[in-house]
Each structure stands twice: as structure tokens, then as C-alpha cells.
PDB file of C-alpha atoms and ligand atoms in Angstrom:
ATOM      1  CA  MET A   1     131.726 115.725 110.909  1.00 42.00           C
ATOM      2  CA  LYS A   2     128.012 115.494 110.142  1.00 44.00           C
ATOM      3  CA  GLN A   3     125.807 116.816 112.975  1.00 46.00           C
ATOM      4  CA  ASP A   4     123.134 114.566 114.469  1.00 52.00           C
ATOM      5  CA  LYS A   5     119.646 115.512 113.354  1.00 49.00           C
ATOM      6  CA  THR A   6     117.185 116.995 115.856  1.00 50.00           C
ATOM      7  CA  GLU A   7     113.940 115.103 116.532  1.00 46.00           C
ATOM      8  CA  ASP A   8     112.077 117.820 114.530  1.00 45.00           C
ATOM      9  CA  GLN A   9     114.354 117.338 111.505  1.00 46.00           C
ATOM     10  CA  LYS A  10     113.925 113.571 111.742  1.00 45.00           C
ATOM     11  CA  SER A  11     110.152 113.975 111.839  1.00 41.00           C
ATOM     12  CA  VAL A  12     110.208 116.239 108.744  1.00 42.00           C
ATOM     13  CA  ASP A  13     112.396 113.665 106.948  1.00 46.00           C
ATOM     14  CA  VAL A  14     110.001 110.853 107.819  1.00 43.00           C
ATOM     15  CA  GLN A  15     107.008 112.909 106.623  1.00 42.00           C
ATOM     16  CA  LYS A  16     108.771 113.718 103.339  1.00 50.00           C
ATOM     17  CA  LYS A  17     109.630 110.063 102.786  1.00 60.00           C
ATOM     18  CA  ASN A  18     106.055 109.028 103.528  1.00 71.00           C
ATOM     19  CA  ILE A  19     104.360 111.196 100.896  1.00 84.00           C
ATOM     20  CA  THR A  20     102.308 108.975  98.618  1.00 90.00           C
ATOM     21  CA  LYS A  21     100.406 110.073  95.526  1.00 94.00           C
ATOM     22  CA  GLU A  22      97.586 107.899  94.265  1.00 96.00           C
ATOM     23  CA  TYR A  23      96.121 107.595  90.757  1.00 96.00           C
ATOM     24  CA  LYS A  24      93.005 105.469  90.260  1.00 95.00           C
ATOM     25  CA  THR A  25      90.822 103.826  87.692  1.00 95.00           C
ATOM     26  CA  GLU A  26      88.171 101.152  88.283  1.00 95.00           C
ATOM     27  CA  ASP A  27      90.722  98.474  87.355  1.00 97.00           C
ATOM     28  CA  LEU A  28      94.075  99.748  88.585  1.00 97.00           C
ATOM     29  CA  ILE A  29      95.461 101.906  91.380  1.00 97.00           C
ATOM     30  CA  VAL A  30      98.931 103.373  90.944  1.00 97.00           C
ATOM     31  CA  PHE A  31     100.974 104.766  93.816  1.00 96.00           C
ATOM     32  CA  TRP A  32     103.984 107.053  93.485  1.00 95.00           C
ATOM     33  CA  TYR A  33     106.445 107.669  96.321  1.00 92.00           C
ATOM     34  CA  PRO A  34     108.290 110.853  95.245  1.00 90.00           C
ATOM     35  CA  ALA A  35     111.026 110.469  97.845  1.00 87.00           C
ATOM     36  CA  GLU A  36     112.104 107.202  96.246  1.00 89.00           C
ATOM     37  CA  CYS A  37     112.171 108.365  92.624  1.00 93.00           C
ATOM     38  CA  SER A  38     115.669 108.575  91.124  1.00 93.00           C
ATOM     39  CA  HIS A  39     114.321 110.345  88.009  1.00 92.00           C
ATOM     40  CA  SER A  40     115.751 107.632  85.804  1.00 90.00           C
ATOM     41  CA  GLY A  41     113.027 108.368  83.248  1.00 94.00           C
ATOM     42  CA  LYS A  42     112.373 104.667  82.526  1.00 95.00           C
ATOM     43  CA  CYS A  43     108.618 105.011  83.031  1.00 97.00           C
ATOM     44  CA  MET A  44     108.472 108.079  80.744  1.00 96.00           C
ATOM     45  CA  LYS A  45     110.409 106.310  78.001  1.00 96.00           C
ATOM     46  CA  ALA A  46     108.189 103.215  78.281  1.00 96.00           C
ATOM     47  CA  MET A  47     104.859 105.095  78.211  1.00 97.00           C
ATOM     48  CA  PRO A  48     105.232 108.857  77.620  1.00 96.00           C
ATOM     49  CA  GLU A  49     101.458 109.158  77.170  1.00 95.00           C
ATOM     50  CA  VAL A  50     100.992 107.986  80.778  1.00 97.00           C
ATOM     51  CA  PHE A  51     104.064 109.312  82.626  1.00 97.00           C
ATOM     52  CA  ASN A  52     104.685 112.931  81.691  1.00 96.00           C
ATOM     53  CA  PRO A  53     106.352 115.250  84.239  1.00 94.00           C
ATOM     54  CA  GLU A  54     105.346 118.285  82.160  1.00 95.00           C
ATOM     55  CA  LYS A  55     101.676 117.590  82.914  1.00 93.00           C
ATOM     56  CA  ARG A  56      99.564 117.813  86.076  1.00 92.00           C
ATOM     57  CA  PRO A  57      98.818 115.213  87.243  1.00 94.00           C
ATOM     58  CA  TRP A  58     101.991 113.746  85.819  1.00 96.00           C
ATOM     59  CA  ILE A  59     100.433 110.246  85.671  1.00 97.00           C
ATOM     60  CA  THR A  60      97.346 109.804  83.482  1.00 95.00           C
ATOM     61  CA  LEU A  61      95.847 106.329  83.437  1.00 95.00           C
ATOM     62  CA  ALA A  62      92.735 107.021  81.388  1.00 88.00           C
ATOM     63  CA  SER A  63      92.649 105.524  77.889  1.00 80.00           C
ATOM     64  CA  ALA A  64      96.025 103.755  78.227  1.00 92.00           C
ATOM     65  CA  ASP A  65      96.521  99.981  78.181  1.00 96.00           C
ATOM     66  CA  LEU A  66      96.549  99.099  81.865  1.00 97.00           C
ATOM     67  CA  GLU A  67      98.514  95.863  81.432  1.00 97.00           C
ATOM     68  CA  ASN A  68     101.258  97.840  79.700  1.00 97.00           C
ATOM     69  CA  ILE A  69     101.235 100.310  82.596  1.00 98.00           C
ATOM     70  CA  ILE A  70     101.760  97.366  84.950  1.00 98.00           C
ATOM     71  CA  LYS A  71     104.758  96.243  82.862  1.00 97.00           C
ATOM     72  CA  ALA A  72     106.197  99.785  82.909  1.00 97.00           C
ATOM     73  CA  ILE A  73     105.795  99.970  86.683  1.00 97.00           C
ATOM     74  CA  ASP A  74     107.424  96.554  87.116  1.00 96.00           C
ATOM     75  CA  SER A  75     110.512  98.005  85.421  1.00 95.00           C
ATOM     76  CA  CYS A  76     110.784 101.056  87.717  1.00 95.00           C
ATOM     77  CA  PRO A  77     114.250 100.516  89.246  1.00 94.00           C
ATOM     78  CA  THR A  78     113.536 102.133  92.609  1.00 93.00           C
ATOM     79  CA  GLY A  79     110.074 100.927  93.582  1.00 91.00           C
ATOM     80  CA  ALA A  80     108.881 104.569  93.524  1.00 94.00           C
ATOM     81  CA  LEU A  81     105.977 103.369  91.390  1.00 96.00           C
ATOM     82  CA  ARG A  82     103.673 100.616  92.668  1.00 96.00           C
ATOM     83  CA  TYR A  83     100.272  99.259  91.769  1.00 97.00           C
ATOM     84  CA  LYS A  84      97.415  97.248  93.135  1.00 97.00           C
ATOM     85  CA  LEU A  85      94.177  95.908  91.698  1.00 98.00           C
ATOM     86  CA  PRO A  86      91.028  97.286  93.311  1.00 97.00           C
ATOM     87  CA  GLU A  87      88.214  94.865  94.104  1.00 97.00           C
ATOM     88  CA  GLY A  88      86.322  93.894  90.983  1.00 97.00           C
ATOM     89  CA  SER A  89      89.230  94.810  88.676  1.00 97.00           C
ATOM     90  CA  LYS A  90      88.964  93.273  85.221  1.00 97.00           C
ATOM     91  CA  ILE A  91      92.741  92.775  85.045  1.00 97.00           C
ATOM     92  CA  ASP A  92      93.914  89.170  85.395  1.00 97.00           C
ATOM     93  CA  PRO A  93      95.583  89.048  88.862  1.00 97.00           C
ATOM     94  CA  ASN A  94      98.289  86.774  87.429  1.00 97.00           C
ATOM     95  CA  LYS A  95      99.423  89.688  85.293  1.00 97.00           C
ATOM     96  CA  ALA A  96      99.772  91.962  88.308  1.00 97.00           C
ATOM     97  CA  LYS A  97     102.230  90.032  90.485  1.00 96.00           C
ATOM     98  CA  GLY A  98     105.499  91.630  89.407  1.00 95.00           C
ATOM     99  CA  PRO A  99     107.984  93.637  91.505  1.00 93.00           C
ATOM    100  CA  GLY A 100     105.775  96.725  91.164  1.00 95.00           C
ATOM    101  CA  SER A 101     102.886  95.111  93.014  1.00 96.00           C
ATOM    102  CA  VAL A 102     102.341  96.432  96.551  1.00 94.00           C
ATOM    103  CA  ASP A 103     102.024  92.796  97.611  1.00 93.00           C
ATOM    104  CA  TYR A 104     105.247  91.624  95.939  1.00 92.00           C
ATOM    105  CA  LYS A 105     107.526  89.674  98.243  1.00 87.00           C
ATOM    106  CA  PRO A 106     110.971  88.761  96.932  1.00 85.00           C
ATOM    107  CA  ASP A 107     112.207  85.218  97.475  1.00 86.00           C
ATOM    108  CA  ALA A 108     113.943  85.429 100.870  1.00 84.00           C
ATOM    109  CA  THR A 109     116.550  82.882  99.763  1.00 88.00           C
ATOM    110  CA  THR A 110     117.662  84.931  96.744  1.00 87.00           C
ATOM    111  CA  ALA A 111     121.124  86.471  97.070  1.00 92.00           C
ATOM    112  CA  VAL A 112     121.146  90.259  97.185  1.00 94.00           C
ATOM    113  CA  GLN A 113     122.630  91.750  94.035  1.00 95.00           C
ATOM    114  CA  ILE A 114     124.324  95.156  94.027  1.00 97.00           C
ATOM    115  CA  LYS A 115     125.230  96.635  90.682  1.00 97.00           C
ATOM    116  CA  ALA A 116     127.247  99.830  90.291  1.00 98.00           C
ATOM    117  CA  VAL A 117     126.003 102.013  87.447  1.00 96.00           C
ATOM    118  CA  LYS A 118     128.795 103.837  85.610  1.00 96.00           C
ATOM    119  CA  ASN A 119     128.905 107.415  86.961  1.00 96.00           C
ATOM    120  CA  GLY A 120     125.652 106.659  88.766  1.00 97.00           C
ATOM    121  CA  PRO A 121     124.034 104.898  91.691  1.00 97.00           C
ATOM    122  CA  PHE A 122     124.044 101.373  93.098  1.00 97.00           C
ATOM    123  CA  LEU A 123     121.107  99.286  91.887  1.00 96.00           C
ATOM    124  CA  VAL A 124     120.205  96.883  94.683  1.00 96.00           C
ATOM    125  CA  ARG A 125     117.954  93.852  94.169  1.00 94.00           C
ATOM    126  CA  GLY A 126     116.864  91.145  96.571  1.00 91.00           C
ATOM    127  CA  PRO A 127     115.148  91.014  99.906  1.00 92.00           C
ATOM    128  CA  ILE A 128     116.543  94.294 101.333  1.00 92.00           C
ATOM    129  CA  ARG A 129     116.225  95.986 104.734  1.00 93.00           C
ATOM    130  CA  LEU A 130     117.864  99.420 104.817  1.00 93.00           C
ATOM    131  CA  ILE A 131     118.764 100.535 108.350  1.00 94.00           C
ATOM    132  CA  ASP A 132     119.919 104.028 109.402  1.00 92.00           C
ATOM    133  CA  ALA A 133     122.783 104.919 111.758  1.00 92.00           C
ATOM    134  CA  ASP A 134     120.377 104.790 114.738  1.00 93.00           C
ATOM    135  CA  GLY A 135     119.306 101.274 113.861  1.00 94.00           C
ATOM    136  CA  GLU A 136     115.895 102.403 112.563  1.00 93.00           C
ATOM    137  CA  LEU A 137     114.388 100.788 109.496  1.00 93.00           C
ATOM    138  CA  ILE A 138     114.375 103.234 106.564  1.00 90.00           C
ATOM    139  CA  LYS A 139     112.852 100.933 103.967  1.00 88.00           C
ATOM    140  CA  GLU A 140     112.131  97.281 103.320  1.00 88.00           C
ATOM    141  CA  SER A 141     111.851  96.401  99.660  1.00 89.00           C
ATOM    142  CA  SER A 142     112.927  94.183  96.799  1.00 91.00           C
ATOM    143  CA  GLN A 143     114.627  97.024  94.930  1.00 91.00           C
ATOM    144  CA  MET A 144     116.454 100.221  95.788  1.00 94.00           C
ATOM    145  CA  VAL A 145     118.663 102.724  93.994  1.00 96.00           C
ATOM    146  CA  LEU A 146     121.268 104.112  96.373  1.00 96.00           C
ATOM    147  CA  CYS A 147     123.418 107.203  95.869  1.00 97.00           C
ATOM    148  CA  ARG A 148     127.154 106.632  95.478  1.00 97.00           C
ATOM    149  CA  CYS A 149     128.089 110.124  94.235  1.00 97.00           C
ATOM    150  CA  GLY A 150     127.379 111.955  97.510  1.00 96.00           C
ATOM    151  CA  LEU A 151     125.228 114.628  95.812  1.00 97.00           C
ATOM    152  CA  SER A 152     121.748 113.283  96.528  1.00 95.00           C
ATOM    153  CA  LYS A 153     119.490 115.546  98.587  1.00 93.00           C
ATOM    154  CA  ASN A 154     117.529 112.453  99.495  1.00 91.00           C
ATOM    155  CA  ALA A 155     120.372 110.246 100.751  1.00 92.00           C
ATOM    156  CA  PRO A 156     120.757 107.348 100.963  1.00 93.00           C
ATOM    157  CA  PHE A 157     118.525 107.177  97.881  1.00 94.00           C
ATOM    158  CA  CYS A 158     119.675 108.448  94.506  1.00 96.00           C
ATOM    159  CA  ASP A 159     117.592 111.467  93.436  1.00 94.00           C
ATOM    160  CA  GLY A 160     119.153 111.862  90.003  1.00 95.00           C
ATOM    161  CA  SER A 161     121.581 114.616  91.105  1.00 96.00           C
ATOM    162  CA  HIS A 162     124.517 112.660  89.623  1.00 97.00           C
ATOM    163  CA  MET A 163     123.142 113.491  86.149  1.00 94.00           C
ATOM    164  CA  LYS A 164     123.383 117.284  86.616  1.00 89.00           C
TER     165      LYS A 164
HETATM  166  S1  LIG B   1     112.524 105.955  89.408  1.00 56.49           S
HETATM  167 FE1  LIG B   1     110.641 104.980  88.694  1.00 56.49          FE
HETATM  168  S2  LIG B   1     109.099 106.619  88.931  1.00 56.49           S
HETATM  169 FE2  LIG B   1     111.076 107.618  89.012  1.00 56.49          FE
HETATM  170  S3  LIG B   1     111.457 108.228  86.884  1.00 56.49           S
HETATM  171 FE3  LIG B   1     112.463 106.235  87.188  1.00 56.49          FE
HETATM  172  S4  LIG B   1     110.949 104.725  86.492  1.00 56.49           S
HETATM  173 FE4  LIG B   1     109.845 106.677  86.808  1.00 56.49          FE
HETATM  174  S1  LIG B   2     124.265 108.513  92.479  1.00 56.49           S
HETATM  175 FE1  LIG B   2     122.400 109.498  91.904  1.00 56.49          FE
HETATM  176  S2  LIG B   2     122.355 111.243  93.187  1.00 56.49           S
HETATM  177 FE2  LIG B   2     124.190 110.236  93.769  1.00 56.49          FE
END
């Protein structure tokens, strides 16, 4: 049976989950939450010139079309990528209201949808509150990718281990 975590272990877990990386231009701020990334590669396929894990930093916003970056972030399945418009941004705010926006709120009346990916995770969509065994809130979001193979080192989130 799985042993209960000590308070120290819990605190390390919380710190790991809270790491946020920030990438800025005058018109767009992008956030990346590594602990939530399932390494699906969708962002890299959409814009390899912007999202490139071989480079440091792995996200480069300069000289790319920022509205296309917003679209790529809106299609991130886990919510590991997010964006917001800084004050004075030249981007039309109506084009920055998708699920990748930090201010995005899903319609509370929408039914939650859970889709099993063949040999992969559960894709969850809707207004979601994920609660741990102690009743503590792990994450509140409109999208999550949850491990169903048991191999993730970042359970309950999928970390891409099912692909190895
Ligand atoms: S989960 Fe999101 S940030 Fe991670 S690789 Fe996939 S699209 Fe990119
Ligand atoms: S389903 Fe992706 S790590 Fe388990």
C-alpha cells in the first residue's frame, strides 16, 4: 500500500507544481507550468520556431506572429501554457480570450467531458476541480490531461511517460 507523504514531501511537491516560467514581449506574456506539461508536442508542431525544447530558453517570442502564438497556446491540451496581454498591448483583446488565457473561465453549466486517448491519458475538459486524497485542491482549470497508465512521475497528471 502507498505510504502517506510527510509534510516535507508534500511541501516539495507543492513547490514543484508551482514553478512558473515567464516569457515576455511588450504585447504578450507567456507562462509555462512545467509540472503540467504532458510533452504532447502540440505547441512544437504548431510553431517550431517558437517552441523548441532543444534551445534555451525553449520559448522564443521575438519575431514570431503573436496572434499565432496565442492560437498555439489555446490548443495546448493541458493548460501548461498560458498567456496574458500586458497593459498597452497592441493585440486585440478579443483575440486573446481562448482557453489559454489566464483569465479564461469555462462555462460552469457545460458538462465535463473525459476522453480516453488510445494507449495514453485521459483528456478532461470542462469546469474541473481536482481534489487529492486529503481533500485539498490540486488544480482548478478548464482542461487537464490525467495519467491512466500508472507510469507518470507527476501523477495525477500525465508527464508523457506512457510514450516511452
Ligand atoms: S502539454 Fe502543452 S506545453 Fe506541453 S508539449 Fe504539449 S502543447 Fe506544449
Ligand atoms: S498516461 Fe501519460 S504518463 Fe501515464
